[in-house]
PDB file of C-alpha atoms in Angstrom:
ATOM      1  CA  MET A   1      -4.227 -12.678   9.743  1.00 60.00           C
ATOM      2  CA  GLY A   2      -1.038 -11.002  10.998  1.00 81.00           C
ATOM      3  CA  LEU A   3       1.550  -9.502   8.662  1.00 91.00           C
ATOM      4  CA  ARG A   4       5.291  -9.300   9.205  1.00 92.00           C
ATOM      5  CA  ILE A   5       6.687  -6.310   7.344  1.00 89.00           C
ATOM      6  CA  ALA A   6      10.146  -4.782   7.707  1.00 86.00           C
ATOM      7  CA  ASP A   7      10.735  -6.876  10.865  1.00 87.00           C
ATOM      8  CA  VAL A   8       7.560  -5.533  12.473  1.00 92.00           C
ATOM      9  CA  GLU A   9       4.489  -7.614  13.295  1.00 93.00           C
ATOM     10  CA  LEU A  10       1.203  -6.000  12.268  1.00 94.00           C
ATOM     11  CA  GLU A  11      -2.359  -7.122  12.830  1.00 94.00           C
ATOM     12  CA  SER A  12      -3.905  -4.874  10.188  1.00 95.00           C
ATOM     13  CA  ARG A  13      -3.283  -5.280   6.460  1.00 97.00           C
ATOM     14  CA  PHE A  14      -4.895  -1.936   5.659  1.00 97.00           C
ATOM     15  CA  PHE A  15      -2.489   1.001   5.199  1.00 97.00           C
ATOM     16  CA  GLN A  16      -4.070   4.434   5.172  1.00 95.00           C
ATOM     17  CA  GLY A  17      -3.134   7.702   3.527  1.00 94.00           C
ATOM     18  CA  THR A  18      -3.677  11.014   5.301  1.00 91.00           C
ATOM     19  CA  ALA A  19      -4.282  13.591   2.556  1.00 89.00           C
ATOM     20  CA  GLY A  20      -7.503  15.390   1.733  1.00 89.00           C
ATOM     21  CA  TYR A  21      -9.491  14.850   4.919  1.00 92.00           C
ATOM     22  CA  PRO A  22     -12.009  17.566   5.825  1.00 92.00           C
ATOM     23  CA  SER A  23     -10.467  18.082   9.281  1.00 90.00           C
ATOM     24  CA  PRO A  24      -7.861  16.655  11.666  1.00 87.00           C
ATOM     25  CA  GLN A  25     -10.689  15.310  13.813  1.00 88.00           C
ATOM     26  CA  VAL A  26     -12.161  13.333  10.932  1.00 92.00           C
ATOM     27  CA  LEU A  27      -8.709  11.990  10.116  1.00 91.00           C
ATOM     28  CA  GLN A  28      -8.244  10.797  13.693  1.00 90.00           C
ATOM     29  CA  GLU A  29     -11.642   9.133  13.724  1.00 92.00           C
ATOM     30  CA  ALA A  30     -11.023   7.492  10.340  1.00 94.00           C
ATOM     31  CA  ILE A  31      -7.698   6.067  11.521  1.00 94.00           C
ATOM     32  CA  ALA A  32      -9.411   4.624  14.571  1.00 92.00           C
ATOM     33  CA  ALA A  33     -12.257   3.159  12.500  1.00 95.00           C
ATOM     34  CA  SER A  34      -9.876   1.604   9.990  1.00 95.00           C
ATOM     35  CA  GLY A  35      -7.811  -0.233  12.563  1.00 94.00           C
ATOM     36  CA  THR A  36      -4.737   0.676  10.534  1.00 95.00           C
ATOM     37  CA  GLU A  37      -1.300   0.479  12.084  1.00 94.00           C
ATOM     38  CA  VAL A  38       0.538   2.220   9.222  1.00 95.00           C
ATOM     39  CA  VAL A  39      -0.245   5.677   7.838  1.00 95.00           C
ATOM     40  CA  THR A  40       1.560   7.565   5.106  1.00 93.00           C
ATOM     41  CA  VAL A  41       2.334  11.263   5.046  1.00 89.00           C
ATOM     42  CA  SER A  42       3.965  13.476   2.449  1.00 86.00           C
ATOM     43  CA  LEU A  43       6.855  15.383   3.986  1.00 79.00           C
ATOM     44  CA  LYS A  44       6.758  17.929   1.165  1.00 69.00           C
ATOM     45  CA  ARG A  45       3.104  18.686   1.819  1.00 59.00           C
ATOM     46  CA  GLN A  46       3.590  19.028   5.561  1.00 58.00           C
ATOM     47  CA  LEU A  47       6.572  21.334   5.218  1.00 56.00           C
ATOM     48  CA  ALA A  48       4.711  23.493   2.716  1.00 51.00           C
ATOM     49  CA  ALA A  49       1.615  23.663   4.907  1.00 54.00           C
ATOM     50  CA  ALA A  50       3.136  24.374   8.296  1.00 52.00           C
ATOM     51  CA  GLY A  51       6.895  24.561   8.043  1.00 48.00           C
ATOM     52  CA  THR A  52       7.172  21.561  10.385  1.00 49.00           C
ATOM     53  CA  PRO A  53       5.402  18.216  10.617  1.00 53.00           C
ATOM     54  CA  ASN A  54       5.252  18.313  14.422  1.00 55.00           C
ATOM     55  CA  ASP A  55       1.510  19.049  14.718  1.00 64.00           C
ATOM     56  CA  PHE A  56       0.617  16.389  12.196  1.00 68.00           C
ATOM     57  CA  TYR A  57       3.028  13.933  13.789  1.00 73.00           C
ATOM     58  CA  GLY A  58       1.201  14.487  17.066  1.00 75.00           C
ATOM     59  CA  ILE A  59      -2.093  13.439  15.484  1.00 76.00           C
ATOM     60  CA  ILE A  60      -0.553  10.226  14.166  1.00 76.00           C
ATOM     61  CA  ARG A  61       1.146   9.400  17.453  1.00 77.00           C
ATOM     62  CA  LYS A  62      -2.092   9.976  19.344  1.00 79.00           C
ATOM     63  CA  ALA A  63      -3.806   7.537  16.983  1.00 78.00           C
ATOM     64  CA  GLY A  64      -1.169   4.914  17.779  1.00 80.00           C
ATOM     65  CA  ALA A  65      -0.216   4.305  14.154  1.00 87.00           C
ATOM     66  CA  ARG A  66       3.231   3.843  12.672  1.00 90.00           C
ATOM     67  CA  MET A  67       4.454   6.623  10.392  1.00 91.00           C
ATOM     68  CA  LEU A  68       5.441   5.843   6.805  1.00 95.00           C
ATOM     69  CA  PRO A  69       6.730   9.126   5.318  1.00 94.00           C
ATOM     70  CA  ASN A  70       6.684   9.357   1.542  1.00 94.00           C
ATOM     71  CA  THR A  71       8.539  11.334  -1.100  1.00 95.00           C
ATOM     72  CA  ALA A  72       5.434  12.364  -3.053  1.00 92.00           C
ATOM     73  CA  GLY A  73       6.174  15.112  -5.550  1.00 91.00           C
ATOM     74  CA  CYS A  74       9.788  14.123  -6.216  1.00 95.00           C
ATOM     75  CA  LYS A  75      10.853  13.740  -9.846  1.00 95.00           C
ATOM     76  CA  THR A  76      14.515  12.801  -9.512  1.00 97.00           C
ATOM     77  CA  ALA A  77      16.471  10.285  -7.476  1.00 97.00           C
ATOM     78  CA  LYS A  78      18.563  13.077  -5.965  1.00 97.00           C
ATOM     79  CA  GLU A  79      15.500  14.954  -4.731  1.00 96.00           C
ATOM     80  CA  ALA A  80      13.929  11.796  -3.290  1.00 97.00           C
ATOM     81  CA  ILE A  81      17.147  10.800  -1.508  1.00 97.00           C
ATOM     82  CA  THR A  82      17.460  14.222   0.112  1.00 96.00           C
ATOM     83  CA  LEU A  83      13.843  14.192   1.255  1.00 95.00           C
ATOM     84  CA  SER A  84      14.199  10.660   2.627  1.00 96.00           C
ATOM     85  CA  HIS A  85      17.074  11.719   4.863  1.00 96.00           C
ATOM     86  CA  MET A  86      15.042  14.681   6.105  1.00 93.00           C
ATOM     87  CA  ALA A  87      12.130  12.367   6.882  1.00 92.00           C
ATOM     88  CA  ARG A  88      14.349   9.997   8.853  1.00 93.00           C
ATOM     89  CA  GLU A  89      15.571  12.834  11.060  1.00 91.00           C
ATOM     90  CA  LEU A  90      12.168  14.428  11.562  1.00 87.00           C
ATOM     91  CA  PHE A  91      10.122  11.289  12.122  1.00 87.00           C
ATOM     92  CA  ASP A  92      12.806   9.068  13.651  1.00 89.00           C
ATOM     93  CA  THR A  93      12.132   6.157  11.288  1.00 93.00           C
ATOM     94  CA  ASN A  94      14.086   4.391   8.584  1.00 95.00           C
ATOM     95  CA  TRP A  95      10.893   3.504   6.735  1.00 96.00           C
ATOM     96  CA  ILE A  96      10.355   5.463   3.531  1.00 97.00           C
ATOM     97  CA  LYS A  97       7.665   5.153   0.888  1.00 97.00           C
ATOM     98  CA  LEU A  98       9.748   6.020  -2.142  1.00 97.00           C
ATOM     99  CA  GLU A  99       7.954   7.875  -4.916  1.00 96.00           C
ATOM    100  CA  VAL A 100       9.766   9.273  -7.962  1.00 97.00           C
ATOM    101  CA  ILE A 101       7.262  10.445 -10.558  1.00 95.00           C
ATOM    102  CA  GLY A 102       8.122  10.250 -14.237  1.00 94.00           C
ATOM    103  CA  ASP A 103       4.959  11.586 -15.878  1.00 91.00           C
ATOM    104  CA  ASP A 104       2.818  14.494 -14.675  1.00 90.00           C
ATOM    105  CA  HIS A 105      -0.329  13.269 -16.439  1.00 91.00           C
ATOM    106  CA  THR A 106      -0.485   9.671 -15.190  1.00 90.00           C
ATOM    107  CA  LEU A 107       1.760  10.135 -12.133  1.00 91.00           C
ATOM    108  CA  GLN A 108       3.483   6.958 -13.245  1.00 94.00           C
ATOM    109  CA  PRO A 109       6.743   6.275 -11.406  1.00 95.00           C
ATOM    110  CA  ASP A 110      10.034   6.677 -13.243  1.00 96.00           C
ATOM    111  CA  PRO A 111      11.553   3.170 -13.076  1.00 96.00           C
ATOM    112  CA  PHE A 112      15.126   4.346 -13.682  1.00 97.00           C
ATOM    113  CA  GLU A 113      15.204   7.157 -11.114  1.00 97.00           C
ATOM    114  CA  LEU A 114      13.307   4.953  -8.680  1.00 97.00           C
ATOM    115  CA  LEU A 115      15.871   2.167  -8.956  1.00 98.00           C
ATOM    116  CA  GLU A 116      18.777   4.592  -8.555  1.00 98.00           C
ATOM    117  CA  ALA A 117      17.246   6.129  -5.431  1.00 98.00           C
ATOM    118  CA  THR A 118      16.467   2.683  -4.025  1.00 98.00           C
ATOM    119  CA  ARG A 119      20.073   1.506  -4.362  1.00 98.00           C
ATOM    120  CA  VAL A 120      21.375   4.560  -2.522  1.00 98.00           C
ATOM    121  CA  LEU A 121      18.768   4.510   0.243  1.00 98.00           C
ATOM    122  CA  VAL A 122      19.149   0.788   0.953  1.00 98.00           C
ATOM    123  CA  LYS A 123      22.889   1.326   1.379  1.00 97.00           C
ATOM    124  CA  ASP A 124      22.075   4.214   3.723  1.00 97.00           C
ATOM    125  CA  GLY A 125      20.068   1.920   5.982  1.00 97.00           C
ATOM    126  CA  PHE A 126      16.528   2.681   4.848  1.00 97.00           C
ATOM    127  CA  GLU A 127      13.692   0.183   4.590  1.00 97.00           C
ATOM    128  CA  VAL A 128      12.427   1.217   1.174  1.00 98.00           C
ATOM    129  CA  PHE A 129       8.759   0.814   0.222  1.00 98.00           C
ATOM    130  CA  PRO A 130       8.904   1.678  -3.506  1.00 98.00           C
ATOM    131  CA  TYR A 131       5.806   2.888  -5.332  1.00 97.00           C
ATOM    132  CA  CYS A 132       6.158   1.120  -8.679  1.00 97.00           C
ATOM    133  CA  THR A 133       4.183  -0.197 -11.626  1.00 96.00           C
ATOM    134  CA  ASP A 134       3.088  -3.810 -12.048  1.00 96.00           C
ATOM    135  CA  ASP A 135       5.982  -4.547 -14.431  1.00 96.00           C
ATOM    136  CA  LEU A 136       7.621  -7.794 -13.327  1.00 97.00           C
ATOM    137  CA  VAL A 137      11.164  -6.981 -14.465  1.00 97.00           C
ATOM    138  CA  SER A 138      11.149  -3.569 -12.772  1.00 97.00           C
ATOM    139  CA  CYS A 139       9.940  -5.186  -9.571  1.00 97.00           C
ATOM    140  CA  GLN A 140      12.645  -7.849  -9.771  1.00 98.00           C
ATOM    141  CA  ARG A 141      15.316  -5.168 -10.140  1.00 98.00           C
ATOM    142  CA  LEU A 142      13.989  -3.353  -7.078  1.00 98.00           C
ATOM    143  CA  MET A 143      14.219  -6.556  -5.072  1.00 97.00           C
ATOM    144  CA  ASP A 144      17.742  -7.137  -6.361  1.00 97.00           C
ATOM    145  CA  ALA A 145      18.568  -3.655  -5.023  1.00 97.00           C
ATOM    146  CA  GLY A 146      17.484  -4.701  -1.524  1.00 96.00           C
ATOM    147  CA  CYS A 147      13.737  -4.080  -1.310  1.00 97.00           C
ATOM    148  CA  ARG A 148      11.705  -6.517   0.752  1.00 96.00           C
ATOM    149  CA  ILE A 149       8.451  -4.660   0.114  1.00 97.00           C
ATOM    150  CA  LEU A 150       6.984  -3.598  -3.223  1.00 98.00           C
ATOM    151  CA  MET A 151       4.028  -1.257  -3.741  1.00 98.00           C
ATOM    152  CA  PRO A 152       2.750  -1.715  -7.308  1.00 97.00           C
ATOM    153  CA  TRP A 153      -0.128   0.413  -8.497  1.00 96.00           C
ATOM    154  CA  GLY A 154      -3.567  -0.941  -9.295  1.00 95.00           C
ATOM    155  CA  ALA A 155      -4.368   2.122 -11.419  1.00 93.00           C
ATOM    156  CA  PRO A 156      -3.175   5.744 -11.619  1.00 92.00           C
ATOM    157  CA  ILE A 157      -3.072   7.594  -8.281  1.00 91.00           C
ATOM    158  CA  GLY A 158      -6.436   8.945  -7.169  1.00 90.00           C
ATOM    159  CA  SER A 159      -8.299   7.532 -10.180  1.00 91.00           C
ATOM    160  CA  GLY A 160     -10.453   5.049  -8.258  1.00 91.00           C
ATOM    161  CA  GLN A 161     -10.418   2.682 -11.235  1.00 93.00           C
ATOM    162  CA  GLY A 162      -9.492  -0.414  -9.254  1.00 93.00           C
ATOM    163  CA  LEU A 163      -7.164  -3.128 -10.532  1.00 97.00           C
ATOM    164  CA  LEU A 164      -6.732  -2.409 -14.237  1.00 95.00           C
ATOM    165  CA  ASN A 165      -4.355  -5.302 -14.869  1.00 96.00           C
ATOM    166  CA  PRO A 166      -5.127  -8.150 -12.470  1.00 96.00           C
ATOM    167  CA  THR A 167      -3.188 -10.553 -14.684  1.00 97.00           C
ATOM    168  CA  ALA A 168       0.035  -8.599 -14.138  1.00 97.00           C
ATOM    169  CA  LEU A 169      -0.629  -8.398 -10.394  1.00 97.00           C
ATOM    170  CA  ARG A 170      -1.330 -12.119 -10.248  1.00 97.00           C
ATOM    171  CA  THR A 171       1.968 -12.731 -12.045  1.00 97.00           C
ATOM    172  CA  LEU A 172       3.832 -10.598  -9.489  1.00 97.00           C
ATOM    173  CA  ARG A 173       2.370 -12.649  -6.670  1.00 97.00           C
ATOM    174  CA  ALA A 174       3.315 -15.917  -8.342  1.00 97.00           C
ATOM    175  CA  ARG A 175       6.829 -14.902  -9.375  1.00 97.00           C
ATOM    176  CA  LEU A 176       7.783 -12.990  -6.218  1.00 97.00           C
ATOM    177  CA  PRO A 177       6.551 -15.276  -3.427  1.00 95.00           C
ATOM    178  CA  ASP A 178       8.979 -13.890  -0.827  1.00 93.00           C
ATOM    179  CA  ALA A 179       8.139 -10.219  -1.349  1.00 96.00           C
ATOM    180  CA  VAL A 180       5.613  -8.303   0.712  1.00 97.00           C
ATOM    181  CA  LEU A 181       3.264  -6.904  -1.939  1.00 98.00           C
ATOM    182  CA  VAL A 182       1.015  -3.928  -1.209  1.00 98.00           C
ATOM    183  CA  VAL A 183      -1.372  -2.565  -3.830  1.00 97.00           C
ATOM    184  CA  ASP A 184      -0.826   1.177  -3.843  1.00 94.00           C
ATOM    185  CA  ALA A 185      -2.890   3.657  -5.884  1.00 92.00           C
ATOM    186  CA  GLY A 186      -6.086   3.393  -7.874  1.00 93.00           C
ATOM    187  CA  ILE A 187      -8.329   1.639  -5.355  1.00 96.00           C
ATOM    188  CA  GLY A 188     -11.707   3.335  -5.306  1.00 96.00           C
ATOM    189  CA  SER A 189     -14.033   1.077  -3.348  1.00 96.00           C
ATOM    190  CA  PRO A 190     -13.960  -1.719  -0.775  1.00 97.00           C
ATOM    191  CA  GLN A 191     -14.715  -4.133  -3.623  1.00 97.00           C
ATOM    192  CA  HIS A 192     -11.325  -3.303  -5.165  1.00 97.00           C
ATOM    193  CA  ALA A 193      -9.604  -4.025  -1.859  1.00 97.00           C
ATOM    194  CA  VAL A 194     -11.281  -7.426  -1.669  1.00 97.00           C
ATOM    195  CA  HIS A 195     -10.069  -8.175  -5.198  1.00 97.00           C
ATOM    196  CA  ALA A 196      -6.472  -7.302  -4.330  1.00 97.00           C
ATOM    197  CA  MET A 197      -6.489  -9.412  -1.196  1.00 97.00           C
ATOM    198  CA  GLU A 198      -8.064 -12.377  -2.991  1.00 97.00           C
ATOM    199  CA  LEU A 199      -5.154 -12.258  -5.459  1.00 97.00           C
ATOM    200  CA  GLY A 200      -2.871 -12.958  -2.509  1.00 96.00           C
ATOM    201  CA  PHE A 201      -1.517  -9.471  -1.928  1.00 98.00           C
ATOM    202  CA  ASP A 202      -0.353  -8.813   1.592  1.00 97.00           C
ATOM    203  CA  ALA A 203      -1.986  -5.417   2.106  1.00 97.00           C
ATOM    204  CA  VAL A 204      -3.531  -2.410   0.388  1.00 97.00           C
ATOM    205  CA  LEU A 205      -2.890   1.301   0.765  1.00 97.00           C
ATOM    206  CA  VAL A 206      -5.870   3.605   0.318  1.00 97.00           C
ATOM    207  CA  ASN A 207      -6.130   7.366   0.611  1.00 95.00           C
ATOM    208  CA  THR A 208      -8.549   9.193  -1.696  1.00 95.00           C
ATOM    209  CA  ALA A 209     -11.310   6.580  -1.572  1.00 96.00           C
ATOM    210  CA  VAL A 210     -11.555   7.170   2.183  1.00 97.00           C
ATOM    211  CA  SER A 211     -10.737  10.863   2.544  1.00 95.00           C
ATOM    212  CA  HIS A 212     -13.078  11.938  -0.304  1.00 96.00           C
ATOM    213  CA  ALA A 213     -15.996   9.752   0.751  1.00 96.00           C
ATOM    214  CA  HIS A 214     -19.165  11.456   1.999  1.00 97.00           C
ATOM    215  CA  ASP A 215     -18.475   9.802   5.343  1.00 97.00           C
ATOM    216  CA  PRO A 216     -14.728   9.052   5.620  1.00 97.00           C
ATOM    217  CA  VAL A 217     -15.068   7.369   9.009  1.00 97.00           C
ATOM    218  CA  ARG A 218     -17.649   4.848   7.826  1.00 97.00           C
ATOM    219  CA  MET A 219     -15.693   4.268   4.620  1.00 97.00           C
ATOM    220  CA  ALA A 220     -12.549   3.568   6.629  1.00 97.00           C
ATOM    221  CA  ARG A 221     -14.427   0.883   8.534  1.00 97.00           C
ATOM    222  CA  ALA A 222     -15.789  -0.515   5.255  1.00 98.00           C
ATOM    223  CA  PHE A 223     -12.248  -0.901   3.925  1.00 97.00           C
ATOM    224  CA  ARG A 224     -11.147  -2.518   7.164  1.00 97.00           C
ATOM    225  CA  LEU A 225     -13.816  -5.192   6.785  1.00 98.00           C
ATOM    226  CA  ALA A 226     -13.131  -5.591   3.051  1.00 97.00           C
ATOM    227  CA  VAL A 227      -9.432  -6.218   3.604  1.00 97.00           C
ATOM    228  CA  GLU A 228     -10.174  -8.761   6.323  1.00 97.00           C
ATOM    229  CA  ALA A 229     -12.768 -10.530   4.166  1.00 97.00           C
ATOM    230  CA  GLY A 230     -10.508 -10.652   1.112  1.00 97.00           C
ATOM    231  CA  ARG A 231      -7.621 -12.080   3.092  1.00 97.00           C
ATOM    232  CA  LEU A 232      -9.811 -14.697   4.758  1.00 96.00           C
ATOM    233  CA  GLY A 233     -11.159 -15.705   1.353  1.00 96.00           C
ATOM    234  CA  TYR A 234      -7.638 -16.082  -0.025  1.00 95.00           C
ATOM    235  CA  GLU A 235      -6.485 -18.145   2.931  1.00 95.00           C
ATOM    236  CA  ALA A 236      -9.602 -20.333   2.862  1.00 95.00           C
ATOM    237  CA  GLY A 237      -9.153 -21.123  -0.825  1.00 94.00           C
ATOM    238  CA  ILE A 238     -11.518 -19.667  -3.411  1.00 88.00           C
ATOM    239  CA  MET A 239     -13.334 -22.213  -5.577  1.00 85.00           C
ATOM    240  CA  ALA A 240     -12.310 -22.592  -9.200  1.00 86.00           C
ATOM    241  CA  LYS A 241     -14.610 -21.119 -11.838  1.00 85.00           C
ATOM    242  CA  GLN A 242     -16.552 -23.593 -13.966  1.00 83.00           C
ATOM    243  CA  GLU A 243     -17.642 -23.180 -17.576  1.00 82.00           C
ATOM    244  CA  MET A 244     -20.933 -24.965 -16.985  1.00 82.00           C
ATOM    245  CA  ALA A 245     -23.425 -25.193 -14.160  1.00 84.00           C
ATOM    246  CA  VAL A 246     -22.554 -27.635 -11.394  1.00 79.00           C
ATOM    247  CA  PRO A 247     -25.346 -28.684  -9.010  1.00 75.00           C
ATOM    248  CA  SER A 248     -24.597 -27.359  -5.546  1.00 73.00           C
ATOM    249  CA  THR A 249     -27.092 -29.746  -3.968  1.00 70.00           C
ATOM    250  CA  PRO A 250     -26.599 -33.380  -5.005  1.00 65.00           C
ATOM    251  CA  VAL A 251     -29.828 -35.304  -5.550  1.00 60.00           C
ATOM    252  CA  THR A 252     -28.212 -38.721  -5.185  1.00 62.00           C
ATOM    253  CA  GLY A 253     -25.536 -40.255  -3.047  1.00 59.00           C
ATOM    254  CA  GLN A 254     -24.396 -39.209   0.403  1.00 62.00           C
ATOM    255  CA  PRO A 255     -24.755 -35.628   1.706  1.00 59.00           C
ATOM    256  CA  PHE A 256     -21.134 -35.517   2.885  1.00 58.00           C
ATOM    257  CA  VAL A 257     -17.840 -36.563   1.373  1.00 58.00           C
ATOM    258  CA  LEU A 258     -16.433 -39.354   3.504  1.00 59.00           C
TER     259      LEU A 258
END
């Protein structure tokens, strides 16, 4: 069940966002319930809210999770690169969840600015986790630029629509067998997480579906179990679909295959 990502061994395949929780206490309890070892935080949001991320960083450190700062809100490569360097100094990590938004309505990433920022940041020693679409060619270019992890969306951020294009995601898994693939954005329920994991994805990142639940702590635990179940199903081998009914209980012959 373990996952090796960016030269770090993780037990949990559930990454958790930290925005929109009703209180710091609920956030702490949700992190504990989820079993997550990686949490994301927007540096822009933290700086705007408190001028420094120190208080928030303390919450994450107390929870024992690894910080994955992100560049949410950036619209150009230059802006994202600058923010990434600030995050590395403030959080003492070379991990960066790279977001460069190209459209304000869909919050779809800009593939050109994203690729430019990735090339620069990889050369600067960052481990880049790019938030991208499910387009195969764009993902291949990001890997060519030095990414070992890709974070394609399942649906627009915060929409809760689930995996809108499972065929494209399945193609990514088949064509990029050496990449760590994390479904990022659009997951709205534990069922969606199971679906992603059954496709062979390595992890999922969820924020709004947990933080906006009536009971975020219980929902965090639900996602934890869903991710584990989906991964176990994938590893066990899911039966092929049949067009017609196939008797599950044979009425003749031996009860076991010898």
